[in-house]
GROMACS .gro file of C-alpha atoms in nm:
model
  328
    1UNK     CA    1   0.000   0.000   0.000
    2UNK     CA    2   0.111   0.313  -0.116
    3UNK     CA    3   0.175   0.585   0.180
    4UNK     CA    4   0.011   0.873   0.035
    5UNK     CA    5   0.116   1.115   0.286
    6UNK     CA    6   0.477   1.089   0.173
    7UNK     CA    7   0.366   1.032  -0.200
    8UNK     CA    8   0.201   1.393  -0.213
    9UNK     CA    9   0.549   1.500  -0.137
   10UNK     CA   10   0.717   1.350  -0.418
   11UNK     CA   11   0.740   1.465  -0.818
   12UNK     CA   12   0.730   1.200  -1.078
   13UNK     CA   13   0.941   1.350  -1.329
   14UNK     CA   14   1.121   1.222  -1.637
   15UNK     CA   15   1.463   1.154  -1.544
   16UNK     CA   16   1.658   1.504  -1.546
   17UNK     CA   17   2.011   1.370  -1.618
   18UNK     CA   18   2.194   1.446  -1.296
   19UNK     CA   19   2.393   1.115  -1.321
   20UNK     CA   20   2.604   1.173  -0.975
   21UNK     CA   21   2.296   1.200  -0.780
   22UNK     CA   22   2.134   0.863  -0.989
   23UNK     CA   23   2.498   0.692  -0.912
   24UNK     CA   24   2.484   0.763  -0.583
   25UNK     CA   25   2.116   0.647  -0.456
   26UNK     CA   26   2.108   0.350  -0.701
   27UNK     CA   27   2.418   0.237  -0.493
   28UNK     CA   28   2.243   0.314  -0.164
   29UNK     CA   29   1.940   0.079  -0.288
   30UNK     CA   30   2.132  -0.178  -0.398
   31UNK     CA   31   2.385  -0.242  -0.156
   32UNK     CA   32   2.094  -0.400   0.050
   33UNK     CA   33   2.051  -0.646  -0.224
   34UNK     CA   34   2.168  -0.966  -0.126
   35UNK     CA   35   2.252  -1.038  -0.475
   36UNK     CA   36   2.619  -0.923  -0.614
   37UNK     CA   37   2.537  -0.578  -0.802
   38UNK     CA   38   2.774  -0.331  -1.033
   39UNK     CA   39   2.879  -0.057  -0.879
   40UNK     CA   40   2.683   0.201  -1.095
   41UNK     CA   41   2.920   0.510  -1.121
   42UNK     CA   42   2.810   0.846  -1.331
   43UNK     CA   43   2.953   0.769  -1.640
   44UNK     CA   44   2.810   0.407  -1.693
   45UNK     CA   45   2.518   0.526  -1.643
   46UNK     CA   46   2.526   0.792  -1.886
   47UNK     CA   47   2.675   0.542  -2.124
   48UNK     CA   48   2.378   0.298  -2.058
   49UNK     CA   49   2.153   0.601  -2.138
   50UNK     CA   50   2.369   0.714  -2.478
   51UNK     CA   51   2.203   0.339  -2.654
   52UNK     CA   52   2.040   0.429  -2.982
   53UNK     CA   53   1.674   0.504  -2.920
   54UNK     CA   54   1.735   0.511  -2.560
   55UNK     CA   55   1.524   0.837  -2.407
   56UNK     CA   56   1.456   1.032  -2.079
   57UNK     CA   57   1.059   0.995  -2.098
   58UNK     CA   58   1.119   0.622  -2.087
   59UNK     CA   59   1.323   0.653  -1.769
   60UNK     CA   60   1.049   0.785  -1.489
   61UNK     CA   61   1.198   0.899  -1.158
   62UNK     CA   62   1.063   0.997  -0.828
   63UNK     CA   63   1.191   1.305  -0.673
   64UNK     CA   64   1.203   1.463  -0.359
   65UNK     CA   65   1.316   1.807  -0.431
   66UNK     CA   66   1.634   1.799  -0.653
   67UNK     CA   67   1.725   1.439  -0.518
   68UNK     CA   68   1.649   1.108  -0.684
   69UNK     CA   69   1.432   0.851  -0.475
   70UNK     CA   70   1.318   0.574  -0.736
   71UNK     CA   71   1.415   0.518  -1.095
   72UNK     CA   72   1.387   0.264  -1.336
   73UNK     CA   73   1.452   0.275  -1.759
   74UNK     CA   74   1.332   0.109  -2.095
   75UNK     CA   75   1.593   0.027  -2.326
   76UNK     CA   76   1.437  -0.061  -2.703
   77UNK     CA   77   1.532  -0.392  -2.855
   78UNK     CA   78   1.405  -0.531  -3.157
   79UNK     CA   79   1.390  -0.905  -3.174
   80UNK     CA   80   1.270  -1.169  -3.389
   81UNK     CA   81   0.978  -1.394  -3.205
   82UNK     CA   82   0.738  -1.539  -3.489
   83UNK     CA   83   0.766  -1.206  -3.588
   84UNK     CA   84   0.980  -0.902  -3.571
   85UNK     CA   85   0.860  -0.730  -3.249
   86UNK     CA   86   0.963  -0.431  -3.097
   87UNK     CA   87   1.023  -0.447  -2.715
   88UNK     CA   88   1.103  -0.237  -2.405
   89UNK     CA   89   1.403  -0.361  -2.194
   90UNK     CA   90   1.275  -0.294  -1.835
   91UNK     CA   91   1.564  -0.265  -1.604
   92UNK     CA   92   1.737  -0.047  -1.304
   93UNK     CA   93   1.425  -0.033  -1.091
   94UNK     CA   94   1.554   0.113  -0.800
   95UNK     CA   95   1.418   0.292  -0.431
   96UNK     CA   96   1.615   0.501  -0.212
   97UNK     CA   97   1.666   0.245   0.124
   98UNK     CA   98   1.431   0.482   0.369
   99UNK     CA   99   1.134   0.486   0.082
  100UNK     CA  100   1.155   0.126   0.011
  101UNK     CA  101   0.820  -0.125   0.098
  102UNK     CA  102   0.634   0.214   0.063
  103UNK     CA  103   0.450   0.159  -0.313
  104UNK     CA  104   0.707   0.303  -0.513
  105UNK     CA  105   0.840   0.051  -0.698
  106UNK     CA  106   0.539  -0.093  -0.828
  107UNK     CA  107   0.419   0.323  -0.895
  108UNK     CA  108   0.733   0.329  -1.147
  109UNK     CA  109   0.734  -0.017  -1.300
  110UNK     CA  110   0.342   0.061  -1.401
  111UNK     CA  111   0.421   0.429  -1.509
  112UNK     CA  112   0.687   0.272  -1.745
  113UNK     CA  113   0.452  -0.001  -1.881
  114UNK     CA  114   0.208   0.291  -1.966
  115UNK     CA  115   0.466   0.504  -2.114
  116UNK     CA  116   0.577   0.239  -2.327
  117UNK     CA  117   0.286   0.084  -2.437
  118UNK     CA  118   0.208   0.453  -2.578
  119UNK     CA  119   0.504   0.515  -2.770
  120UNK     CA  120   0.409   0.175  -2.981
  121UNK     CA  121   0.612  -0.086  -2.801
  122UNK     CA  122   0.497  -0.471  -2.901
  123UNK     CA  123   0.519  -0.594  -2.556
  124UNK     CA  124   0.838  -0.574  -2.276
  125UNK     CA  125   1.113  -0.780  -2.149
  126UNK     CA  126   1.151  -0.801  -1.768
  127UNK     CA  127   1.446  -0.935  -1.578
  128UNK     CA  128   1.428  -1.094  -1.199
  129UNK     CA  129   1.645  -1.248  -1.024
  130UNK     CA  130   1.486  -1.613  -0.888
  131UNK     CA  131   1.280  -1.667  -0.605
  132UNK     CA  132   1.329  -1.264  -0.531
  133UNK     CA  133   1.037  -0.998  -0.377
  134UNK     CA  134   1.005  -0.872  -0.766
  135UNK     CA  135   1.008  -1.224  -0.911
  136UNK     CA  136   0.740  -1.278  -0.699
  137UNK     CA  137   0.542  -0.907  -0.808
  138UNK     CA  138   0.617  -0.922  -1.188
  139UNK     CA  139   0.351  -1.180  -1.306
  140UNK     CA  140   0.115  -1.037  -1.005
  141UNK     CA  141   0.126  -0.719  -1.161
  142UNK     CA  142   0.077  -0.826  -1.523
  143UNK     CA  143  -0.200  -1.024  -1.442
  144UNK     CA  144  -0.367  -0.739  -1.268
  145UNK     CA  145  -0.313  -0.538  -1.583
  146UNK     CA  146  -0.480  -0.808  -1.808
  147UNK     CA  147  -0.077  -0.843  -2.003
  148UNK     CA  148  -0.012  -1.212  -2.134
  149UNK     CA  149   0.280  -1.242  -1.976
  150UNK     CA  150   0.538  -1.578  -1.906
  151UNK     CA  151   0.888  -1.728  -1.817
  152UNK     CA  152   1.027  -1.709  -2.157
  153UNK     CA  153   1.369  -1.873  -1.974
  154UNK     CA  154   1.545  -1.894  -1.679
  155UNK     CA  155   1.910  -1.774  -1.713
  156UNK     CA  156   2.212  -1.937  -1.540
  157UNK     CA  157   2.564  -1.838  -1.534
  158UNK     CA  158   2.878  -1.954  -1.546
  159UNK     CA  159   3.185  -1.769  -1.446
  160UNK     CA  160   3.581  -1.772  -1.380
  161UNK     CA  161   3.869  -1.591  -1.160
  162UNK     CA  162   4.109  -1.453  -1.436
  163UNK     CA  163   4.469  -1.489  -1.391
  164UNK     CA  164   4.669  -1.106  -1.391
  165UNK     CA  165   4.770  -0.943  -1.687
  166UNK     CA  166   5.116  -1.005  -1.803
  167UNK     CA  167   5.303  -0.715  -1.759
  168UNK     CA  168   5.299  -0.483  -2.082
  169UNK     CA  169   5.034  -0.630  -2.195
  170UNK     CA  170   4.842  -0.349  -2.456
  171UNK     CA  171   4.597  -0.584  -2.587
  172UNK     CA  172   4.341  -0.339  -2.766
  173UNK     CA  173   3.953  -0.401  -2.853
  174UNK     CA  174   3.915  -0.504  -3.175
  175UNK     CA  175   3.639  -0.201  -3.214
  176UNK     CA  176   3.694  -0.139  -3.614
  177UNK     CA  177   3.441  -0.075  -3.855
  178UNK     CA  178   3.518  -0.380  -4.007
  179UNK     CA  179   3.484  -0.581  -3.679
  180UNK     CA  180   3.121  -0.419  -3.595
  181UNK     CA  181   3.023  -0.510  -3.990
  182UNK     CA  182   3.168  -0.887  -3.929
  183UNK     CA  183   2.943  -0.858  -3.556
  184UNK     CA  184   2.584  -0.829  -3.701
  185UNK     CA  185   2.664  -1.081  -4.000
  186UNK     CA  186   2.707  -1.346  -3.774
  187UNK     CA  187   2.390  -1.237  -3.513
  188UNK     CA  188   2.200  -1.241  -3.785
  189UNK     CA  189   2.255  -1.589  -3.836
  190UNK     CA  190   2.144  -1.671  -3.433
  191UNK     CA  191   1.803  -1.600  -3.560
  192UNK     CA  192   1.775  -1.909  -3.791
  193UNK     CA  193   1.806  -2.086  -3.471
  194UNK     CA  194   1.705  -1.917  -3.148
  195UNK     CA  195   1.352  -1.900  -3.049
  196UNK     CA  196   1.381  -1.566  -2.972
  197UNK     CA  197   1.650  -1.357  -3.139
  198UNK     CA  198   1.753  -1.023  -3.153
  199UNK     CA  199   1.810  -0.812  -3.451
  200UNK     CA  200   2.055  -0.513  -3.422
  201UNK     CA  201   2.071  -0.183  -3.627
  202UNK     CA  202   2.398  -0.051  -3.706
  203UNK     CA  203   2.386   0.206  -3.461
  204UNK     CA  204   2.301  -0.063  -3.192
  205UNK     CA  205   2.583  -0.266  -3.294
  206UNK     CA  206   2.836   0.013  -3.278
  207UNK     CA  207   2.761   0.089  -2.922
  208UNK     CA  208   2.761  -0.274  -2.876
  209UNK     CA  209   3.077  -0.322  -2.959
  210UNK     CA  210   3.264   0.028  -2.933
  211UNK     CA  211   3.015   0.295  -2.787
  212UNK     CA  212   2.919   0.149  -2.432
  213UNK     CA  213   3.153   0.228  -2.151
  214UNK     CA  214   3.430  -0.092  -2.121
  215UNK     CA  215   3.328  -0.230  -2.488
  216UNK     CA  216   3.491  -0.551  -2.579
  217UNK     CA  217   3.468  -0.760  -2.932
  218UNK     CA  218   3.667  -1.034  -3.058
  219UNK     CA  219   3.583  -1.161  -3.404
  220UNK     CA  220   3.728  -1.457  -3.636
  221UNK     CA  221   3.656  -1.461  -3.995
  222UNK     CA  222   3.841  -1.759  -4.251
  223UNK     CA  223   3.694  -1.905  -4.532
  224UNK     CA  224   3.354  -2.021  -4.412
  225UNK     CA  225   3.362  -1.965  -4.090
  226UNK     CA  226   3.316  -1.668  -3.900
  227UNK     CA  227   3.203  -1.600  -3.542
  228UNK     CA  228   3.223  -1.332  -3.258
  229UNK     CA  229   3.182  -1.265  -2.886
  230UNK     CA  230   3.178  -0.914  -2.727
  231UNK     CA  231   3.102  -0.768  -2.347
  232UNK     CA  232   3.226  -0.500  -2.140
  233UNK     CA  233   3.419  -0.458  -1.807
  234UNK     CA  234   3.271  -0.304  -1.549
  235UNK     CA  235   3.359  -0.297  -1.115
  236UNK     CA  236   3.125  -0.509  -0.890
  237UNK     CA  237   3.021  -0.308  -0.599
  238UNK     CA  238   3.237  -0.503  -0.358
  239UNK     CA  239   3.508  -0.318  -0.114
  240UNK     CA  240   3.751  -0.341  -0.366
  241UNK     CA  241   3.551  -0.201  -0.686
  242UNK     CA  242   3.682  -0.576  -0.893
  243UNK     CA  243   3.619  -0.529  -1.237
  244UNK     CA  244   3.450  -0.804  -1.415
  245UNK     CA  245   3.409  -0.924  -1.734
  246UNK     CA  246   3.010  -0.939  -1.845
  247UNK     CA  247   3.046  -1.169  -2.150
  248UNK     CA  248   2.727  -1.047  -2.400
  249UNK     CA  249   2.710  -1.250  -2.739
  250UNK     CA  250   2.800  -1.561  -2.847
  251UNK     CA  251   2.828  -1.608  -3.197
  252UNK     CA  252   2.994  -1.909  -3.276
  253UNK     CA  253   2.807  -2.168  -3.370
  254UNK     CA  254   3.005  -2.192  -3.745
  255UNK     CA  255   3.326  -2.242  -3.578
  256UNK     CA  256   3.523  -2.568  -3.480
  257UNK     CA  257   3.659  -2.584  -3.182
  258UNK     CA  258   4.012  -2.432  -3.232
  259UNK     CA  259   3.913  -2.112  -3.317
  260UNK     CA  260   3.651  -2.074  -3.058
  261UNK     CA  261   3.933  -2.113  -2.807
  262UNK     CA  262   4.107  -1.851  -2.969
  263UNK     CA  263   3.814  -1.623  -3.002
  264UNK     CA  264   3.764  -1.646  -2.568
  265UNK     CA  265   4.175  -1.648  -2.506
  266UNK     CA  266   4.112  -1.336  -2.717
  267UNK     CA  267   3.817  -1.186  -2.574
  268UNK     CA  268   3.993  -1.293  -2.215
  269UNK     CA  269   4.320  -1.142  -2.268
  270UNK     CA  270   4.130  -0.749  -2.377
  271UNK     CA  271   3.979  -0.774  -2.041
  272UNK     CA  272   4.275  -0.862  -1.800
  273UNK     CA  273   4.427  -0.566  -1.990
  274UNK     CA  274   4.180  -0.402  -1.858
  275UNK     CA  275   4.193  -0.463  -1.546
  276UNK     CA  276   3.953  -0.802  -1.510
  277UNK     CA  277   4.003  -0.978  -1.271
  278UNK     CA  278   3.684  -1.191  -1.303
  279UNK     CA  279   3.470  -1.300  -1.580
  280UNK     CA  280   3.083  -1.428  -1.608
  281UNK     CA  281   2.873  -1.541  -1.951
  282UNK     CA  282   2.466  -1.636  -1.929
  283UNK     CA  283   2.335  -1.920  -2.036
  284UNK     CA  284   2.020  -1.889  -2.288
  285UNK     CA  285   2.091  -2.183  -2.454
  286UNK     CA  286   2.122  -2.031  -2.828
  287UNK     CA  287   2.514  -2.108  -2.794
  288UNK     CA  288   2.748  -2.396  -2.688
  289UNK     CA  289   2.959  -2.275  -2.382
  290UNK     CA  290   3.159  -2.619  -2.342
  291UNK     CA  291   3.482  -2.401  -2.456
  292UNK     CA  292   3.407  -2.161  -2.144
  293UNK     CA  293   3.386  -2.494  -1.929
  294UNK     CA  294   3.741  -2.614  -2.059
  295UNK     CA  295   3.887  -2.239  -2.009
  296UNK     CA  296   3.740  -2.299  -1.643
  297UNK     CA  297   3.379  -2.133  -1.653
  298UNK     CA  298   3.170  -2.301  -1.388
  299UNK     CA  299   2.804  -2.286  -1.318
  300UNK     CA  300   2.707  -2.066  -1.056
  301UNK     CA  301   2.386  -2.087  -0.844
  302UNK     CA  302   2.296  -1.751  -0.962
  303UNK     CA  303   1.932  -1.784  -1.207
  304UNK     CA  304   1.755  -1.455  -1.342
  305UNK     CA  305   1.435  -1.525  -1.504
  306UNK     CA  306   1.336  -1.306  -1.838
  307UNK     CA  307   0.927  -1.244  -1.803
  308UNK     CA  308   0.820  -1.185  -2.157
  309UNK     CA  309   0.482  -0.996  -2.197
  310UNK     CA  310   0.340  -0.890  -2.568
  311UNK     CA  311   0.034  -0.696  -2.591
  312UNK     CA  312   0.054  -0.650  -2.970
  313UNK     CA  313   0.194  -1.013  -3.151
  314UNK     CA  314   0.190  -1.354  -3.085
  315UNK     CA  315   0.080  -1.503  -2.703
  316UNK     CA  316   0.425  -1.546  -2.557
  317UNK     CA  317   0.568  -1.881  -2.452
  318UNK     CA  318   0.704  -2.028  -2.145
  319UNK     CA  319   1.031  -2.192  -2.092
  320UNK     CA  320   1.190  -2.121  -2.482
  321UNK     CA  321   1.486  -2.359  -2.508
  322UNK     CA  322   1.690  -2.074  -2.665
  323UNK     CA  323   1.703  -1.757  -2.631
  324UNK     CA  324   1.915  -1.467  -2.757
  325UNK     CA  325   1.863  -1.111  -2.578
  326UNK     CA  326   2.118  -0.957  -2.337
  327UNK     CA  327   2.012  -1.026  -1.979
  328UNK     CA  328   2.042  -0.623  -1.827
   0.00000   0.00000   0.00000
């Protein structure tokens, strides 16, 4: 129940852009999540917010005066699901710790819904981690809002302890134009397989791969075969700030085994350069991971769940054996 007494208080407001006072309350809320969480500094969030088609009016916050209470964001993805469907990426819902159990959450996450299903949006992606208080709201809430909504998958992980940098090592991103180009080709392929695929624009891709704060890509292209992972390093909000490698796409299912090792060794050795000391990749079942396993990837106990809801396309299904969308 929403306390109305402290809600007459409050603006909702599209988000204004003061980043420093987003960084510093999102890292108040989410230090009280049991759950490991990045540390969300100013300018990864602005670089989350720079994402092609990305916009303020799809990012409602709650203020209290000048300061930043509750926030959350819709990130547009286009994906392939039957048809091609346009979706909004829910993600960052956050409340300041002393406004939290209060009605705000739930306030924001249904002011989003009803922003985006006005600007056109097919439907919505939303993330939980398992057995959580949200896992546990997000189908409530759709159902009270009449929006077909499901566990498209559940998402494990896998993840490693990287060994240090050799010393001098100046690795460098492959972020050419010609690596972006060789990117889409092959995640364009994904969708011949994957239940549910994503389709990137160029734009998309380039952030992807070069725009986003901590961008990493390694490609291989001979003869036939041609494949490509990317991610982005970015510190855990632990004491010591360890940067971690968040391995994104998979695109490899063309290549033999050889040059998928060399692909991750390459992928691996960009992000000790940069500091990595750790590294983690999701498992949506739309690539084989059994090189990660014999680099020495292990499963973690770690599941999110991805709650697909379309009000405009096909009904969506439960429990898709594959599935290829980033997990934000």
């Amino acid at each position: 129940m929403l306390d109305t007494t402290v809600a007459e208080a409050k603006a909702l407001d599209n988000f204004r852009g003061d980043f420093d006072g987003l960084s510093k309350f999102m890292n108040e809320s989410w230090a009280e999540n049991n759950q490991q969480a990045l540390r969300y500094s100013p300018s990864f969030l602005r670089s989350c917010l720079e994402y092609p088609g990305a916009d303020y009016s799809l990012c409602p916050t709650i203020y209290s005066g000048e300061k930043p209470i509750g926030f959350v964001a819709a990130f547009p993805r286009t994906v392939k699901f039957e048809q091609k469907l346009r979706l909004a990426l829910i993600t960052f819902l956050s409340v300041a710790p002393e406004f939290k159990k209060k009605g705000y959450g739930v306030i924001l996450w249904s002011e989003l819904v009803s922003r985006a299903r006005a600007a056109g949006f097919d439907g919505m992606v939303n993330y939980c981690i398992a057995e959580s208080d949200m896992d546990k709201i997000i189908e409530g809430c759709c159902h009270r809002l009449k929006l077909p909504t499901c566990c498209a998958h559940s998402v494990g992980y896998m993840s490693a302890l990287l060994p240090s940098a050799e010393t001098g090592s100046n690795l460098l991103p492959q972020q050419s134009d010609y690596a972006i180009d060789a990117f889409r080709r092959v995640a364009s392929e994904v969708g011949e397989r994957a239940a549910l695929s994503r389709i990137w624009s160029e734009s998309e891709a380039a952030w992807q791969c070069r725009g986003r704060m901590g961008a990493l890509i390694a490609t291989y292209s001979k003869a036939s075969q041609h494949g490509a992972l990317t991610g982005y390093v970015a510190p855990i909000a632990n004491e010591k700030r360890t940067k971690c490698l968040f391995v994104e796409d998979v695109l490899w299912a063309d290549l033999d085994d050889s040059p998928r090792q060399m692909l991750l060794q390459g992928l691996l050795s960009q992000a000790r350069a940069l500091g990595a000391e750790m590294a983690t990749v999701p498992r949506c079942g739309y690539a084989d991971l059994r090189t990660f396993s014999s680099a020495g990837f292990v499963r973690t106990r770690r599941v999110v769940r991805a709650y697909l809801t379309i009000w405009n396309g096909p009904a969506p299904r439960a429990d898709l054996p594959s599935y290829y969308l980033d997990v934000f």
